[in-house]
CSV table of C-alpha atoms and ligand atoms in Angstrom, one decimal:
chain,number,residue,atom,x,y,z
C,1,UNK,CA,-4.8,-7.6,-9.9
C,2,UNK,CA,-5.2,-11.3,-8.3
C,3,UNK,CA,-8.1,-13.3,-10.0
C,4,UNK,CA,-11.6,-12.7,-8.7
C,5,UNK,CA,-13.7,-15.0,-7.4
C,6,UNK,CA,-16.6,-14.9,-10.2
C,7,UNK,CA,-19.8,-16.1,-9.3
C,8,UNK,CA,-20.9,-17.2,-12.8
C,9,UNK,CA,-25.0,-18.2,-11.1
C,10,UNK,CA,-27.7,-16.7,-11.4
C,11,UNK,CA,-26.2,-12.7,-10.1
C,12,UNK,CA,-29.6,-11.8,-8.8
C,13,UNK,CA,-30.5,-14.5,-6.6
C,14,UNK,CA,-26.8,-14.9,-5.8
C,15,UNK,CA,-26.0,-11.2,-4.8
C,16,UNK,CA,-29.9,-10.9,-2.9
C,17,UNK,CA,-28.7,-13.9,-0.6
C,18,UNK,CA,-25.6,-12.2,0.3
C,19,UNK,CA,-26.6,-8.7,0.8
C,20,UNK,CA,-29.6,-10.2,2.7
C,21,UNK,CA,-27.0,-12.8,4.9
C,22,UNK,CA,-24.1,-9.5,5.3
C,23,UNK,CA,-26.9,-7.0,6.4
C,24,UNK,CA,-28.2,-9.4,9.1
C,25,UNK,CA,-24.9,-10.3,10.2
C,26,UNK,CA,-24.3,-6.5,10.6
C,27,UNK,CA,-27.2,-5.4,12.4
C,28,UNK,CA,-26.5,-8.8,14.8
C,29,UNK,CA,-23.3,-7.4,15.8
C,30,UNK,CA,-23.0,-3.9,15.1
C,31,UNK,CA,-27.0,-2.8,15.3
C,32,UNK,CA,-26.8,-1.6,11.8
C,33,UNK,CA,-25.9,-2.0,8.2
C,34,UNK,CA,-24.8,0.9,5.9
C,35,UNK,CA,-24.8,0.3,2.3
C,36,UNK,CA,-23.7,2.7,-0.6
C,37,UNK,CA,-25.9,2.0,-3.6
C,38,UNK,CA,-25.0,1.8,-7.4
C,39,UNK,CA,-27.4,3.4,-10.2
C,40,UNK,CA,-27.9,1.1,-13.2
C,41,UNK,CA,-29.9,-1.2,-14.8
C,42,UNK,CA,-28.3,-4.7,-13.1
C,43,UNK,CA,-28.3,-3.0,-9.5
C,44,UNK,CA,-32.3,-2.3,-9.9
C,45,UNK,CA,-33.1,-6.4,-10.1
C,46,UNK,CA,-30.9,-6.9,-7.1
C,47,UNK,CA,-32.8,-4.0,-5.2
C,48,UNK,CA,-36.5,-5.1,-6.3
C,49,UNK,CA,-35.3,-8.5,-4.9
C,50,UNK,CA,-34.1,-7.7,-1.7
C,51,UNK,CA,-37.1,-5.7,-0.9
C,52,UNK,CA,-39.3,-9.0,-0.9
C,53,UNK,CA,-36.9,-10.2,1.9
C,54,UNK,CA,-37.5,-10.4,5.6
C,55,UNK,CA,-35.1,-7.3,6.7
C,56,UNK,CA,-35.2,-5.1,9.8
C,57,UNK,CA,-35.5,-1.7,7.8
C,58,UNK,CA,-35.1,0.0,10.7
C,59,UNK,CA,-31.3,-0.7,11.1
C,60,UNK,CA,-30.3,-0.2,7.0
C,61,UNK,CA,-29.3,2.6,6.3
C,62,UNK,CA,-28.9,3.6,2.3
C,63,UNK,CA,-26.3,5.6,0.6
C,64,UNK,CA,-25.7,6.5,-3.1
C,65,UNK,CA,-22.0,5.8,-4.5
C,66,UNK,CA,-23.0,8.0,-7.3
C,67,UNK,CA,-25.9,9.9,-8.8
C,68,UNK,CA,-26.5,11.7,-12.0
C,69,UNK,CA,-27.1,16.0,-11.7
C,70,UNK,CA,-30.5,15.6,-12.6
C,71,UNK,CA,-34.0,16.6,-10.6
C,72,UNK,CA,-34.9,13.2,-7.6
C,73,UNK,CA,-38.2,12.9,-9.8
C,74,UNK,CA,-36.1,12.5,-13.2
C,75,UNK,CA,-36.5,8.8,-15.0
C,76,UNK,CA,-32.7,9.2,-14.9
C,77,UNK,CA,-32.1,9.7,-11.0
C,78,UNK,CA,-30.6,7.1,-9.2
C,79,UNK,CA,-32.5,7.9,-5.8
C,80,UNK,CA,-35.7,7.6,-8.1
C,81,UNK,CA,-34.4,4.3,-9.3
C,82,UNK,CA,-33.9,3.6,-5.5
C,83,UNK,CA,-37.0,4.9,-4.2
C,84,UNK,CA,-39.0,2.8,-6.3
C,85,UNK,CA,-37.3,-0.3,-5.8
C,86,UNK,CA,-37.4,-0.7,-2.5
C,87,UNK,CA,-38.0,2.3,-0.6
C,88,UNK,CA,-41.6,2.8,-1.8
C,89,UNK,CA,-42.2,-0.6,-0.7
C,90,UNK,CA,-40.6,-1.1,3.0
C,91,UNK,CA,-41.2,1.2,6.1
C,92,UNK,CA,-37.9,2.9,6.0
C,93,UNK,CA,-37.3,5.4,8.3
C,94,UNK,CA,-36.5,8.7,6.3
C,95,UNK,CA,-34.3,9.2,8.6
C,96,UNK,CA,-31.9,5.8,7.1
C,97,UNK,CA,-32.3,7.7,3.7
C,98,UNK,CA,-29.4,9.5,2.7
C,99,UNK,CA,-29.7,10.7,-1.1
C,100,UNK,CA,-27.5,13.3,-2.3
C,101,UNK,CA,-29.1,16.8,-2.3
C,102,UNK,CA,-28.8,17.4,-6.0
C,103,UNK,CA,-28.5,20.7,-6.8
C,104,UNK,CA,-28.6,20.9,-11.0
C,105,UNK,CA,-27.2,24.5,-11.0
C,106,UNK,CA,-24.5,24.5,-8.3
C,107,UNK,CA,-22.8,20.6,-8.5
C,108,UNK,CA,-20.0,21.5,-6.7
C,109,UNK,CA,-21.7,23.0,-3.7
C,110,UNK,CA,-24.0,19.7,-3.5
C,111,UNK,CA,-21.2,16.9,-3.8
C,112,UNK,CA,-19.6,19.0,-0.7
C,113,UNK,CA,-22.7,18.8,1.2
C,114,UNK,CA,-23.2,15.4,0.7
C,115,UNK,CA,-19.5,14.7,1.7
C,116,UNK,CA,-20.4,16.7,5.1
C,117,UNK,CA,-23.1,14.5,5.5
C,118,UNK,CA,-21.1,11.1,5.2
C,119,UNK,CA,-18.3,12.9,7.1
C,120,UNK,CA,-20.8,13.1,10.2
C,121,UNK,CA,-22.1,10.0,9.4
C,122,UNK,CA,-18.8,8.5,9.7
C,123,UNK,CA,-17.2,11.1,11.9
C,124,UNK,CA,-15.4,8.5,13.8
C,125,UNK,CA,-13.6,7.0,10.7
C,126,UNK,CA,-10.7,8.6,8.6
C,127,UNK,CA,-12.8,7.5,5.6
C,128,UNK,CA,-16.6,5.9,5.3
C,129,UNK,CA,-16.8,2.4,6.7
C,130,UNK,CA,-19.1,1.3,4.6
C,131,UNK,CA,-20.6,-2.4,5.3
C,132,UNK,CA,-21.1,-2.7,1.7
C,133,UNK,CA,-20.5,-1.0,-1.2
C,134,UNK,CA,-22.2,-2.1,-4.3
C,135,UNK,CA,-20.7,-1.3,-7.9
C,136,UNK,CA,-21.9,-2.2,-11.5
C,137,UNK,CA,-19.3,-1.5,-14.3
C,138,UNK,CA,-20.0,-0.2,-17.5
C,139,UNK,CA,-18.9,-1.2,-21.0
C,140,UNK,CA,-16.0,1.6,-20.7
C,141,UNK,CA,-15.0,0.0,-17.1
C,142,UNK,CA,-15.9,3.0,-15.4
C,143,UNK,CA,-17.7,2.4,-11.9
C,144,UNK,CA,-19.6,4.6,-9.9
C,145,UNK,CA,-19.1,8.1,-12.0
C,146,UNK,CA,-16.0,7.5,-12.1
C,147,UNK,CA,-15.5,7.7,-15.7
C,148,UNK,CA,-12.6,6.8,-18.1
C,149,UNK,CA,-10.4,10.3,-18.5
C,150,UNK,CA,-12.3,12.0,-15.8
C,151,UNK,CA,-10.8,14.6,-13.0
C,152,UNK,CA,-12.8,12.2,-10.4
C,153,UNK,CA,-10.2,9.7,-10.9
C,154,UNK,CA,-7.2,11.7,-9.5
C,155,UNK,CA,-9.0,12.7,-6.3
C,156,UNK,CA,-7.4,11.2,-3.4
C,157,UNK,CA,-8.6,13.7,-0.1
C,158,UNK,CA,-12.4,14.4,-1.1
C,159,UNK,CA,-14.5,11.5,-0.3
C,160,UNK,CA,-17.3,12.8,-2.4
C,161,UNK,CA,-17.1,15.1,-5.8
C,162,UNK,CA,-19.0,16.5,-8.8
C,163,UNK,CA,-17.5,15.1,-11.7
C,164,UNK,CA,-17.5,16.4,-15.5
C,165,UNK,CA,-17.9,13.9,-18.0
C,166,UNK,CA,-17.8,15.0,-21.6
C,167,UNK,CA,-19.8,12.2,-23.0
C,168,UNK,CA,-22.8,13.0,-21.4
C,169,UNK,CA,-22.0,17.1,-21.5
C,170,UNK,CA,-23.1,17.1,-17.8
C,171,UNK,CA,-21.5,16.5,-14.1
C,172,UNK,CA,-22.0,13.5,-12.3
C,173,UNK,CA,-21.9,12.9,-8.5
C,174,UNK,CA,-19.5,10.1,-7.6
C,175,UNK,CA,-17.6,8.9,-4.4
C,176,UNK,CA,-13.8,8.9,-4.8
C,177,UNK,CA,-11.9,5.3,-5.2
C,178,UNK,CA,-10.2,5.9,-1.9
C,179,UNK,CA,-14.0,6.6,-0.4
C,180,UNK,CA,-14.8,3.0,-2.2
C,181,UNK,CA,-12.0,1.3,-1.1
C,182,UNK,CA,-12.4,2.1,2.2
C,183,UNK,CA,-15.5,-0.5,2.4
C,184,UNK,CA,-15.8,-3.9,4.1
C,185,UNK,CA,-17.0,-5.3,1.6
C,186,UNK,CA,-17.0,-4.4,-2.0
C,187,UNK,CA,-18.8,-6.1,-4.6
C,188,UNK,CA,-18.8,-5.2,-8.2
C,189,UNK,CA,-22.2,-6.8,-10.5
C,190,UNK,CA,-21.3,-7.3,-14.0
C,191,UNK,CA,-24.1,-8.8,-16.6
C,192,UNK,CA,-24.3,-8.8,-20.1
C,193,UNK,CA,-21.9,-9.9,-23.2
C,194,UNK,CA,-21.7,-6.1,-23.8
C,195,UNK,CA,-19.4,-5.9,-20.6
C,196,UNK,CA,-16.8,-8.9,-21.7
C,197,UNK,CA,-14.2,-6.4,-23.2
C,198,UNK,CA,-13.7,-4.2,-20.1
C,199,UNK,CA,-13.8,-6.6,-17.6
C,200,UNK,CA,-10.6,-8.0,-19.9
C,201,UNK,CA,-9.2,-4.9,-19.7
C,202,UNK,CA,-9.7,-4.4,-16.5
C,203,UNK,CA,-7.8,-7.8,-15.3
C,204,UNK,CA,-5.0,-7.3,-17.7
C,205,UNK,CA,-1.9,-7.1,-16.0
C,206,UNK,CA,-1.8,-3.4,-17.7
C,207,UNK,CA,-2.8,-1.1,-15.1
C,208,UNK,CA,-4.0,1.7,-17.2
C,209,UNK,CA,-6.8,3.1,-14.2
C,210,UNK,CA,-7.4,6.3,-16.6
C,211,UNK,CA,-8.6,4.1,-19.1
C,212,UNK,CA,-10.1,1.3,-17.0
C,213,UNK,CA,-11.4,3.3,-13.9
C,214,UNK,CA,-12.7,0.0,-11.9
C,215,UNK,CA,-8.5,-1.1,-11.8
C,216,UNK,CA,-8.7,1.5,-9.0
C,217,UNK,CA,-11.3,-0.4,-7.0
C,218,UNK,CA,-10.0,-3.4,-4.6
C,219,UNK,CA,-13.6,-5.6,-4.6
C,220,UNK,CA,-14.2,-8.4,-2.5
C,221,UNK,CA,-16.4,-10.1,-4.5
C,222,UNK,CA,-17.9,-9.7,-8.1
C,223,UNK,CA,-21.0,-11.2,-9.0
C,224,UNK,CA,-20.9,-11.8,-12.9
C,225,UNK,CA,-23.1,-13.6,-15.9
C,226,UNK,CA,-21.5,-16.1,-17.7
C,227,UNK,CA,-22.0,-13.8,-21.0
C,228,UNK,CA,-20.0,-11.0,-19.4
C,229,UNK,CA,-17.0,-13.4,-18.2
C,230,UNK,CA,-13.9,-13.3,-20.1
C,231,UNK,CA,-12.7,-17.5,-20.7
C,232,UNK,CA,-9.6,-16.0,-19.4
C,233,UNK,CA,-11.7,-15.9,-15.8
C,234,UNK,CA,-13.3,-18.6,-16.0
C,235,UNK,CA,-12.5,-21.0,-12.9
J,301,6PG,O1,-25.2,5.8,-12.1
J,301,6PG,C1,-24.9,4.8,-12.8
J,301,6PG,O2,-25.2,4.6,-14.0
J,301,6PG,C2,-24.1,3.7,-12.2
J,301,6PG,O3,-23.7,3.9,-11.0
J,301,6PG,C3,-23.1,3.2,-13.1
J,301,6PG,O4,-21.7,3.2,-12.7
J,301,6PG,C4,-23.5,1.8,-13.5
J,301,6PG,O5,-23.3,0.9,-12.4
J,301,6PG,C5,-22.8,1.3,-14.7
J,301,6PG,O6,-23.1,2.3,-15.7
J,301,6PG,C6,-23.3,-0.1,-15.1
J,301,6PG,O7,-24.7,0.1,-15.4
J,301,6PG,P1,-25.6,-1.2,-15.8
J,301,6PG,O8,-25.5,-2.2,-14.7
J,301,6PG,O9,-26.9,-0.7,-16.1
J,301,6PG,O10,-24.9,-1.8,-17.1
């Protein structure tokens, strides 16, 4: 995998300027910008950030890259996480809101109904053309749900799936890496010392994506903290 580009600045303030520069840049030329959103803790900041911006909120239109199998009122739902962080706060049209229809007891029926709904959404496309797809990574370089040793990882038609992941004794909703990859603009945010070892592994010349999930992903940027930046990265 070539070197990144690694922003080692401030990843908030850094990422919030570009998402706010690509999404006006979008809507400018194309009338619209369609982001899939990561869960996580880093990803939250960013969000709670760009809702203080000057946006047309009309024109966004917000989709989750993954999302746990929990109720949308859980602590641990991503569209919660979401909701709160930006969608609370700005007149978004519920119509730009495109959360995954959870359904706790039947995961498989909900990932394909979420796939339909990015399949009309992008019914044009042989895969979603995201504008943007942002992506955290976690200490076990997995990235959306895509977790190390999972069945997710293998998929290559689906765009969307339920996902088992034996660590958590529960499915997961993810997007595919092909369904990633098929973005404009991918951009991974990677803070803390805690993440150091994966993102390693990750840019090893050893491709092991069944260990390393996020080898799978082609990013076009990555926004990291100095703490989480191997000195092998370092520019
Ligand atoms: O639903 C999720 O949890 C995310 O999509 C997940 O892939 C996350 O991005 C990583 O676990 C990193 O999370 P942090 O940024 O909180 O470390």
């Amino acid at each position: 995998m070539m070197k990144p580009y690694i922003q080692l600045t401030d990843l908030h303030q850094a990422a919030t300027d570009a998402f706010c520069d690509l999404a006006n840049q979008c809507i400018a030329s194309n009338g619209l910008f369609r982001v899939s959103l990561s869960g996580g803790s880093t990803p939250k900041r960013l969000y709670e950030m760009i809702a203080q911006r000057d946006l047309d909120w009309t024109r966004i239109h917000w989709f989750w890259g993954d999302e746990r199998n929990v109720p949308s009122d859980s602590p641990d739902s991503n569209f919660k996480m979401v909701r709160e962080a930006i969608l609370d706060k700005r007149k978004v049209p519920q119509a730009n809101i495109h959360n995954v229809p959870v359904n706790v007891d039947d995961p498989a029926s909900a990932a394909l109904a979420y796939e339909r709904t990015l399949r009309e959404h992008f019914s044009d496309q042989p895969m979603p053309a995201w504008d943007l797809v942002l992506l955290g990574m976690g200490d076990d370089a997995h990235t959306a749900s895509l977790f190390p040793r999972t069945k997710a990882i293998d998929e290559s038609s689906r765009w969307f799936v339920e996902n088992w992941v034996e660590k958590f004794d529960a499915f997961r909703y993810t997007l595919t890496a092909p369904a990633i990859n098929s973005g404009k603009e991918i951009w991974f945010l990677v803070a803390g010392d805690s993440k150091k070892t994966a993102l390693a592994n990750v840019f090893s010349e050893n491709q092991r994506p069944n260990e390393y999930p996020s080898q799978l992903i082609r990013p076009t940027r990555w926004f990291v903290t100095q703490d989480a930046c191997p000195d092998s990265l370092v520019r």
